[in-house]
PDB file of C-alpha atoms and ligand atoms in Angstrom:
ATOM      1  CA  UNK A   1     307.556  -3.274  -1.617  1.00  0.00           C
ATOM      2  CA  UNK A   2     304.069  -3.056  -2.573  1.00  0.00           C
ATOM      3  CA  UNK A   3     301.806   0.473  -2.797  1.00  0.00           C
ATOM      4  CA  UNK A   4     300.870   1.532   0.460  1.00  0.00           C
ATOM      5  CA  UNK A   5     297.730   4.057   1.506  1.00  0.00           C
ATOM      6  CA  UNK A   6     299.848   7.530   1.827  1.00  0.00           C
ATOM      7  CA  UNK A   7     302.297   6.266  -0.618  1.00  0.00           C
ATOM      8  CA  UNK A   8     303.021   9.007  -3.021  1.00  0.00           C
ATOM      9  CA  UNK A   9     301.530   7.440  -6.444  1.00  0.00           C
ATOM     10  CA  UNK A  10     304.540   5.884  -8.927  1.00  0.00           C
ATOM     11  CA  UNK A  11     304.970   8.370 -11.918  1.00  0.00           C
ATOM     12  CA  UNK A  12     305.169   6.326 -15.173  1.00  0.00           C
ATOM     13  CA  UNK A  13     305.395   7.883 -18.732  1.00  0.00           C
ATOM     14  CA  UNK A  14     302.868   5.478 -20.941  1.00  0.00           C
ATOM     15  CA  UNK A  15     301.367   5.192 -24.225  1.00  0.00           C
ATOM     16  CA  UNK A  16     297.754   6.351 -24.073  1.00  0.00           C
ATOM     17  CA  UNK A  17     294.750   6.238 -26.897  1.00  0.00           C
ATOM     18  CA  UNK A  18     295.454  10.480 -25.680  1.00  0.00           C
ATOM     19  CA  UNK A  19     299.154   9.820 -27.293  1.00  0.00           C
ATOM     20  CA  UNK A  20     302.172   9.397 -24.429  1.00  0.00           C
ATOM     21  CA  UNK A  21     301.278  10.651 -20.460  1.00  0.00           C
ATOM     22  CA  UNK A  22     303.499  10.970 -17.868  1.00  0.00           C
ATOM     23  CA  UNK A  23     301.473  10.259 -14.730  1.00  0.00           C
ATOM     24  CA  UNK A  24     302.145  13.690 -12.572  1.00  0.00           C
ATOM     25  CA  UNK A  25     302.056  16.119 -15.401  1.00  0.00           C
ATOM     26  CA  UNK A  26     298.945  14.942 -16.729  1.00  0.00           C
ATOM     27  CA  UNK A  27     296.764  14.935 -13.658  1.00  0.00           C
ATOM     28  CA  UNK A  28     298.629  17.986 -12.389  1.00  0.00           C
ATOM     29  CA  UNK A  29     296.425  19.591  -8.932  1.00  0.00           C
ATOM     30  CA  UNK A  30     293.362  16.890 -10.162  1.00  0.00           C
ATOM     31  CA  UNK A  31     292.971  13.629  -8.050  1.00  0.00           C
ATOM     32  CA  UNK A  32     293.443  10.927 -10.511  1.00  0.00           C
ATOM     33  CA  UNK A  33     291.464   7.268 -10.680  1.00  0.00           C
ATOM     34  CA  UNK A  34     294.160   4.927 -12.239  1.00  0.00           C
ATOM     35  CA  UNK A  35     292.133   1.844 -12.850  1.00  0.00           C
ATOM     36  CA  UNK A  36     292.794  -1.776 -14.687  1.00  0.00           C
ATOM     37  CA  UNK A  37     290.531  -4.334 -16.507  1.00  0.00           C
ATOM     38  CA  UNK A  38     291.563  -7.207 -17.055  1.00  0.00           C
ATOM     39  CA  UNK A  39     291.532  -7.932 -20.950  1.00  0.00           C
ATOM     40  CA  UNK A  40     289.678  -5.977 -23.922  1.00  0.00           C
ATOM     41  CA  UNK A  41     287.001  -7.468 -25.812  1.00  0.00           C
ATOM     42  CA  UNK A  42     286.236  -8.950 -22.857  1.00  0.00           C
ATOM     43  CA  UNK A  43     281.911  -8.759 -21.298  1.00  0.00           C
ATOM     44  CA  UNK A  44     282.709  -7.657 -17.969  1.00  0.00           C
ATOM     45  CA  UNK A  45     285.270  -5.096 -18.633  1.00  0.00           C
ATOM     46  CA  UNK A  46     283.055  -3.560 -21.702  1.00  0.00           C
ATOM     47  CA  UNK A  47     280.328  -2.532 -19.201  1.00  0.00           C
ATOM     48  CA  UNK A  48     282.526  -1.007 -16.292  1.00  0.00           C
ATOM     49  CA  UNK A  49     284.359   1.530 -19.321  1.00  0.00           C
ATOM     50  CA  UNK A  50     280.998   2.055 -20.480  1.00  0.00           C
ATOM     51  CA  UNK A  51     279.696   3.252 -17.206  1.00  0.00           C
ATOM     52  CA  UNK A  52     282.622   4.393 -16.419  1.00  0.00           C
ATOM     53  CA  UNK A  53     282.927   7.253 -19.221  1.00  0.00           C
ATOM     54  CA  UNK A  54     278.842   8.026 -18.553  1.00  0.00           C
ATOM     55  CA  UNK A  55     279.945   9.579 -14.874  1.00  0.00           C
ATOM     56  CA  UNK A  56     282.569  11.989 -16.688  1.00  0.00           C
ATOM     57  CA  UNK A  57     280.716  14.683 -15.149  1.00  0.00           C
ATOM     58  CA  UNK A  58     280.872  13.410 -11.490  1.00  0.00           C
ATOM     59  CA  UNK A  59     284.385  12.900 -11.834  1.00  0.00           C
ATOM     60  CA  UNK A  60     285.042  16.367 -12.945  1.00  0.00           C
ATOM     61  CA  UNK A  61     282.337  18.021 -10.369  1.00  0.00           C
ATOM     62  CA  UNK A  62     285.326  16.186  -7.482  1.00  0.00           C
ATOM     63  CA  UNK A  63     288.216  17.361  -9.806  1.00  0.00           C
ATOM     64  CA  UNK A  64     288.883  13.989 -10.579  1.00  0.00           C
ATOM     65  CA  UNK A  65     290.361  12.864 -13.972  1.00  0.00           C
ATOM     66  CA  UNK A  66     290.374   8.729 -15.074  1.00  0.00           C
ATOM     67  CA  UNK A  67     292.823   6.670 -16.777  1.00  0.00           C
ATOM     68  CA  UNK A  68     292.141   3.414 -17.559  1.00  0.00           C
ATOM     69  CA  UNK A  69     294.627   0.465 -18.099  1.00  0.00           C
ATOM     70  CA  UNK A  70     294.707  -2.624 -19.470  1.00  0.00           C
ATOM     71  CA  UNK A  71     298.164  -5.113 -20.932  1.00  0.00           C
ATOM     72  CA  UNK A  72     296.426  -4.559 -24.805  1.00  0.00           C
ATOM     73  CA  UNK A  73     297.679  -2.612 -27.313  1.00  0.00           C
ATOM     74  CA  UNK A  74     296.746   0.995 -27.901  1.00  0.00           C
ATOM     75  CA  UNK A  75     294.645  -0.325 -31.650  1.00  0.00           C
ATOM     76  CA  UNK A  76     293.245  -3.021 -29.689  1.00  0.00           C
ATOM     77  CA  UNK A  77     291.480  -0.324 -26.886  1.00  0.00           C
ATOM     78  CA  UNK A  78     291.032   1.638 -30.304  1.00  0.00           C
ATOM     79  CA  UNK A  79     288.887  -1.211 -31.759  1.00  0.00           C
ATOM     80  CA  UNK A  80     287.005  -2.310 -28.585  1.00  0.00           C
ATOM     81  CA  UNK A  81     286.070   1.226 -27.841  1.00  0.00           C
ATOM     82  CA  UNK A  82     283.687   1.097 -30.792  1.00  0.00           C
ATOM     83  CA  UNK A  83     282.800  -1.897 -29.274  1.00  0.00           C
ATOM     84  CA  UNK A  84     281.469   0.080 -25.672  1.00  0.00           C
ATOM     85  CA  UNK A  85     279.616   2.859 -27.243  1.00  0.00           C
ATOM     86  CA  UNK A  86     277.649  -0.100 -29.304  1.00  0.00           C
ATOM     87  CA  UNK A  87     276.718  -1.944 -26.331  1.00  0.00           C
ATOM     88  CA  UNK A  88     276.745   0.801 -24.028  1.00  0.00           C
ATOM     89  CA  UNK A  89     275.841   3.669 -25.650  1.00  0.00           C
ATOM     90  CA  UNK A  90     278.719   5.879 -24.724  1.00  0.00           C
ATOM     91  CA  UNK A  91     282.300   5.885 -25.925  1.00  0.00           C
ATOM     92  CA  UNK A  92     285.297   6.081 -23.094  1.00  0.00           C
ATOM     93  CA  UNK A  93     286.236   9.712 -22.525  1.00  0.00           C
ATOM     94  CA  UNK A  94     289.128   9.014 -21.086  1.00  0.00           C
ATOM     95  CA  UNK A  95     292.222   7.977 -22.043  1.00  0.00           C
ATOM     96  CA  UNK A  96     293.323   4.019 -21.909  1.00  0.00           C
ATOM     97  CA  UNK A  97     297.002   2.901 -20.962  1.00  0.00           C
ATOM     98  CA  UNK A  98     298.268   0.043 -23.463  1.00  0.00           C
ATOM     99  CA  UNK A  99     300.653  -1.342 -21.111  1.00  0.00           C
ATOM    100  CA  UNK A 100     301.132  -4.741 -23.518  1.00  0.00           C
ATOM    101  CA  UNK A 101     304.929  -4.594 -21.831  1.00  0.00           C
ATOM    102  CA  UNK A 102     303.188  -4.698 -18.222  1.00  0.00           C
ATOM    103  CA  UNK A 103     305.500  -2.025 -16.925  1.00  0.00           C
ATOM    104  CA  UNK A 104     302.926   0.324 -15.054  1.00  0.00           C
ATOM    105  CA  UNK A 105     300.668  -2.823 -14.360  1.00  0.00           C
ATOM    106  CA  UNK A 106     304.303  -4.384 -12.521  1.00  0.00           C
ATOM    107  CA  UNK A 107     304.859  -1.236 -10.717  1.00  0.00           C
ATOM    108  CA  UNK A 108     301.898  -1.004  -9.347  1.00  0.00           C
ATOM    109  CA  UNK A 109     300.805  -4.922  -8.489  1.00  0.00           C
ATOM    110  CA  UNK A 110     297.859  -5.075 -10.846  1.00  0.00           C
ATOM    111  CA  UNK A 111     298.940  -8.706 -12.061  1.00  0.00           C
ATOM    112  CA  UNK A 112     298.632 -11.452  -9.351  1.00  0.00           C
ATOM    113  CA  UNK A 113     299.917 -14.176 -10.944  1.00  0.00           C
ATOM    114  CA  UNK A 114     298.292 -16.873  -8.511  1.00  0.00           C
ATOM    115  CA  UNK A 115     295.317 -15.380 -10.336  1.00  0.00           C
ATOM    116  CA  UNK A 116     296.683 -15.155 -13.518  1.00  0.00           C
ATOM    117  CA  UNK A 117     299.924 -14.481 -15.228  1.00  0.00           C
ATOM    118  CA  UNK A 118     299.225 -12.365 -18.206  1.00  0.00           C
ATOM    119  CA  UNK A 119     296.159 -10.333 -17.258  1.00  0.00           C
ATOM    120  CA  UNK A 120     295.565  -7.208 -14.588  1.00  0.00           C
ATOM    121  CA  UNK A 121     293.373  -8.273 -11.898  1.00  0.00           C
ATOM    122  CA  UNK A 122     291.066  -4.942 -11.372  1.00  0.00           C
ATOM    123  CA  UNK A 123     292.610  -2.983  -9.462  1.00  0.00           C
ATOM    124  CA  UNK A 124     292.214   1.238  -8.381  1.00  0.00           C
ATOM    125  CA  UNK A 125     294.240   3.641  -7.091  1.00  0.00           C
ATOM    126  CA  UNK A 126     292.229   6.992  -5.926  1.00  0.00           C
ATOM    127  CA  UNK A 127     295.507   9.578  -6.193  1.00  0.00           C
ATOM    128  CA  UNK A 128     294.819  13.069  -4.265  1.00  0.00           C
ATOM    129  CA  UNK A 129     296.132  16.519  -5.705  1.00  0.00           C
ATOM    130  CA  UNK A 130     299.500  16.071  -3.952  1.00  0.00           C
ATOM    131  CA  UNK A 131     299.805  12.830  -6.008  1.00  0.00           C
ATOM    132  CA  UNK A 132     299.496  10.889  -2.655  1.00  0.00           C
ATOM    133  CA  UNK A 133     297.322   7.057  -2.575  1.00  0.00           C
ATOM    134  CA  UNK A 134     294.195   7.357  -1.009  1.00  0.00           C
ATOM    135  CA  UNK A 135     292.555   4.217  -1.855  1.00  0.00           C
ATOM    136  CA  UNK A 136     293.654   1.050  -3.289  1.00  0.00           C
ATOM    137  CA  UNK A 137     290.958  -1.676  -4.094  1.00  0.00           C
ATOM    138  CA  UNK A 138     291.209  -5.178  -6.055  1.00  0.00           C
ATOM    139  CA  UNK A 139     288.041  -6.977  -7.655  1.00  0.00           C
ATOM    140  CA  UNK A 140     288.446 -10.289  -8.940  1.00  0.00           C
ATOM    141  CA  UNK A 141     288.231 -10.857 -13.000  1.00  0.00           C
ATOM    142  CA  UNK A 142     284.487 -11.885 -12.637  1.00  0.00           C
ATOM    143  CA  UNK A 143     283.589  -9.102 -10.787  1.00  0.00           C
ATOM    144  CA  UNK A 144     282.574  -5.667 -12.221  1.00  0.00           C
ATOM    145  CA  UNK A 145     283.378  -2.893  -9.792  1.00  0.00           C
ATOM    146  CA  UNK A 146     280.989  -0.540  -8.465  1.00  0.00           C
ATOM    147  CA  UNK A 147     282.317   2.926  -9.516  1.00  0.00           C
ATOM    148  CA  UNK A 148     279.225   4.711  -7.958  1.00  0.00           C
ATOM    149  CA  UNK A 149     280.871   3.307  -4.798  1.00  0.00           C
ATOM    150  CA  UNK A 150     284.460   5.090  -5.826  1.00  0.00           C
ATOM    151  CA  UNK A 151     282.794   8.239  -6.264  1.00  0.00           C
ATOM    152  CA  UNK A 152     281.190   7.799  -2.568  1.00  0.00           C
ATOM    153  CA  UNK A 153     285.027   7.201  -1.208  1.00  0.00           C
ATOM    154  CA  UNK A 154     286.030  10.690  -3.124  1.00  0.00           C
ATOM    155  CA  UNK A 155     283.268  12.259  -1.800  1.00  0.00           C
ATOM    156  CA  UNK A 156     284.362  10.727   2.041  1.00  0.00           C
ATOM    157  CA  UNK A 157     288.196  11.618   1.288  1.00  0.00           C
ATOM    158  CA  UNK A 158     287.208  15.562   0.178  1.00  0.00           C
ATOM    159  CA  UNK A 159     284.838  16.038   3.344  1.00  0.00           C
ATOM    160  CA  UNK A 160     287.290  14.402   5.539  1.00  0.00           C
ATOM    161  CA  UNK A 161     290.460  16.458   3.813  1.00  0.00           C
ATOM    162  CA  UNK A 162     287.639  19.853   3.938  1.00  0.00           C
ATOM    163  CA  UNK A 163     286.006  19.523   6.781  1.00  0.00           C
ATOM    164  CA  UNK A 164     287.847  17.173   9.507  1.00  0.00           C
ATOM    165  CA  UNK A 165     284.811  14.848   9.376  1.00  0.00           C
ATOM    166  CA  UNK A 166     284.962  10.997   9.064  1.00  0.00           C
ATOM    167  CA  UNK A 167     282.013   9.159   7.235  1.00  0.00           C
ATOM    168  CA  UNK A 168     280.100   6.408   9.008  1.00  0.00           C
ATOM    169  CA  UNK A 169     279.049   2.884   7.810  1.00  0.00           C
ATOM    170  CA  UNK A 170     276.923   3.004   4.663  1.00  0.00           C
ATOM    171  CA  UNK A 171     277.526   6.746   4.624  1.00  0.00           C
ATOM    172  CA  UNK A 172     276.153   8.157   1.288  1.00  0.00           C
ATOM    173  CA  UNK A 173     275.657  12.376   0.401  1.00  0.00           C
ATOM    174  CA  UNK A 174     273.551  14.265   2.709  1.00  0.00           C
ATOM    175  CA  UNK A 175     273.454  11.730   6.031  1.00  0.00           C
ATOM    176  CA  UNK A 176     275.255  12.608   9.243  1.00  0.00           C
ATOM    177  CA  UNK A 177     279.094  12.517   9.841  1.00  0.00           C
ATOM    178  CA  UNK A 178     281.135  12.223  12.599  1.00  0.00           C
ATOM    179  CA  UNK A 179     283.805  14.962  14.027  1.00  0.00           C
ATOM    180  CA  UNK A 180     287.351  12.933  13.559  1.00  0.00           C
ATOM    181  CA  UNK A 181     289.054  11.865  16.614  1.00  0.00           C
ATOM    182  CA  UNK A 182     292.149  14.162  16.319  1.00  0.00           C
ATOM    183  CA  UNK A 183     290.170  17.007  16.782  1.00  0.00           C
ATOM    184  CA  UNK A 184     289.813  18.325  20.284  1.00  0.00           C
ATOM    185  CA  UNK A 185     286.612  19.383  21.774  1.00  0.00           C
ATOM    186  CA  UNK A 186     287.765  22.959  22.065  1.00  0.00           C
ATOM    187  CA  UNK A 187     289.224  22.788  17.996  1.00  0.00           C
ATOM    188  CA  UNK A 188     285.832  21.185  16.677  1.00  0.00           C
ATOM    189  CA  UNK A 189     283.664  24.375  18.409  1.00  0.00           C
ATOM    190  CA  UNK A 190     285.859  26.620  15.922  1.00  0.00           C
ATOM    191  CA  UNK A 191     284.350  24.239  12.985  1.00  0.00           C
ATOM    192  CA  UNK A 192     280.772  23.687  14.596  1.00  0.00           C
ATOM    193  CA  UNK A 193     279.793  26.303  16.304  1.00  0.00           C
ATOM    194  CA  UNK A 194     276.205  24.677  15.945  1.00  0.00           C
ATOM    195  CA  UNK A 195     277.444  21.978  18.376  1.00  0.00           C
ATOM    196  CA  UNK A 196     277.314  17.772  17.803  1.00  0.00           C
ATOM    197  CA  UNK A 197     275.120  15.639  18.721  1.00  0.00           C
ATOM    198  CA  UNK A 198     277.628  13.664  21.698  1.00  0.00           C
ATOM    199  CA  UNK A 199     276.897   9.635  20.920  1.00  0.00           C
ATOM    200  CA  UNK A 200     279.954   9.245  23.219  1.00  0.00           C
ATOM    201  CA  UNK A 201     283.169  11.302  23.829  1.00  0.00           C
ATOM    202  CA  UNK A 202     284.735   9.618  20.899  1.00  0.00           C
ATOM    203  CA  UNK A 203     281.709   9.635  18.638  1.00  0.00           C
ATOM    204  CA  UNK A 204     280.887  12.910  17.949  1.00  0.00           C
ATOM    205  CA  UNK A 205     278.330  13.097  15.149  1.00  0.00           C
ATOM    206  CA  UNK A 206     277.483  16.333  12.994  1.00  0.00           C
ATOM    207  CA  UNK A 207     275.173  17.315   9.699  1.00  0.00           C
ATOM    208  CA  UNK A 208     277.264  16.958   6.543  1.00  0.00           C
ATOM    209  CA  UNK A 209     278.859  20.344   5.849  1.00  0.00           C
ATOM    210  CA  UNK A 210     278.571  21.892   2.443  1.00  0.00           C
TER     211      UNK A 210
HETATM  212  C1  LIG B   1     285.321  -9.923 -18.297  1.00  0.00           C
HETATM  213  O1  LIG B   1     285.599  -8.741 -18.430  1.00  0.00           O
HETATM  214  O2  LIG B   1     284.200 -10.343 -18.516  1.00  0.00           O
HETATM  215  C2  LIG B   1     286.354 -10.904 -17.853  1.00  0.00           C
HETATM  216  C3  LIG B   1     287.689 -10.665 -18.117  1.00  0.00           C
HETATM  217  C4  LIG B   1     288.614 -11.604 -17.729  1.00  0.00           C
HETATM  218  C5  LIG B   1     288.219 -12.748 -17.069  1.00  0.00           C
HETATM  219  C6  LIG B   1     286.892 -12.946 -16.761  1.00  0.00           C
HETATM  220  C7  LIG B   1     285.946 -12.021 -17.167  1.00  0.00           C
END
């Protein structure tokens, strides 16, 4: 049965270029971005870590702690990383699973094999502070992933779990959000006493709270 949104997040115990992790106990109360790439040494990949380990300080700002993931040895992530900080100018800050046995990579349906056999497609899993899923998304091999775009679906997931607001098409920090559905009339005047602006009954749209 694959990972579902809501799922509580596999725990796994893994070799790490931090020495061994076990999943839960490492990212304790954080929210966790469990990521793959498909294959060190590889163009695509060596950008996306690079990039990746610049926006350390977003990450922690949201409480949010990255692992990385790859079916390489730990010496081979070793290597490359020396690698990123050439090309990239910064060295991964976090640590890197070397999952050359493809156990966590199995458990959590990072390889597709109709896409290939050996390597992880990319793949992330956003994990909340009660270790539950809260977004899954998979990127083809040629792809590089957006992480600014991961940090905007934190940022969505935190108001929404904060504030009982739901973020609108193209949302990004600062612009209008909407007053989720669950919430009755008489329940969203407790949270905005300022009032909404009333689109329809169903789309009830507010300024982003703090
Ligand atoms: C890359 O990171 O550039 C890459 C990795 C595997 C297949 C294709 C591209």
């Amino acid at each position: 049965m694959s990972i579902q949104l809501g799922d509580t997040a596999p725990d796994f115990t893994a070799d790490t270029t931090e020495g061994e992790i076990s999943f839960h106990d490492w990212k304790k109360d954080s929210w966790a971005v469990l990521f793959s790439h498909p294959k060190d040494f590889t163009p695509v990949c060596t950008t996306e870590l690079g990039y990746t380990a610049k926006l350390k300080d977003e990450f922690a700002k949201r409480n949010v702690k990255v692992i990385g993931l790859s079916c390489d040895s730990i010496e081979d992530h070793e290597k490359w990383a020396k690698d990123i900080e050439e090309t990239q100018g910064q060295l991964p800050n976090f640590p890197m699973i070397g999952d050359a046995d493809q156990k966590v990579a199995n458990e959590y349906g990072m390889i597709h094999p109709n896409a290939n056999d050996t390597m992880t497609v990319r793949s992330v899993f956003v994990v909340d502070a009660n270790d539950k899923v809260r977004l899954m998304i998979t990127y083809p091999a040629s792809t590089g992933r957006n992480f600014d775009e991961i940090i905007r679906v934190i940022d969505s997931l935190q108001l929404t779990d904060g504030h009982k607001v739901a973020t609108p098409v193209n949302w990004k920090q600062g612009d209008d959000v909407i007053i989720v559905p669950a919430l009755s009339n008489d329940e969203a005047k407790e949270m905005f006493p300022d009032g909404w602006d009333e689109q329809k009954p169903y789309l009830r749209v507010v300024k982003q709270p703090s």
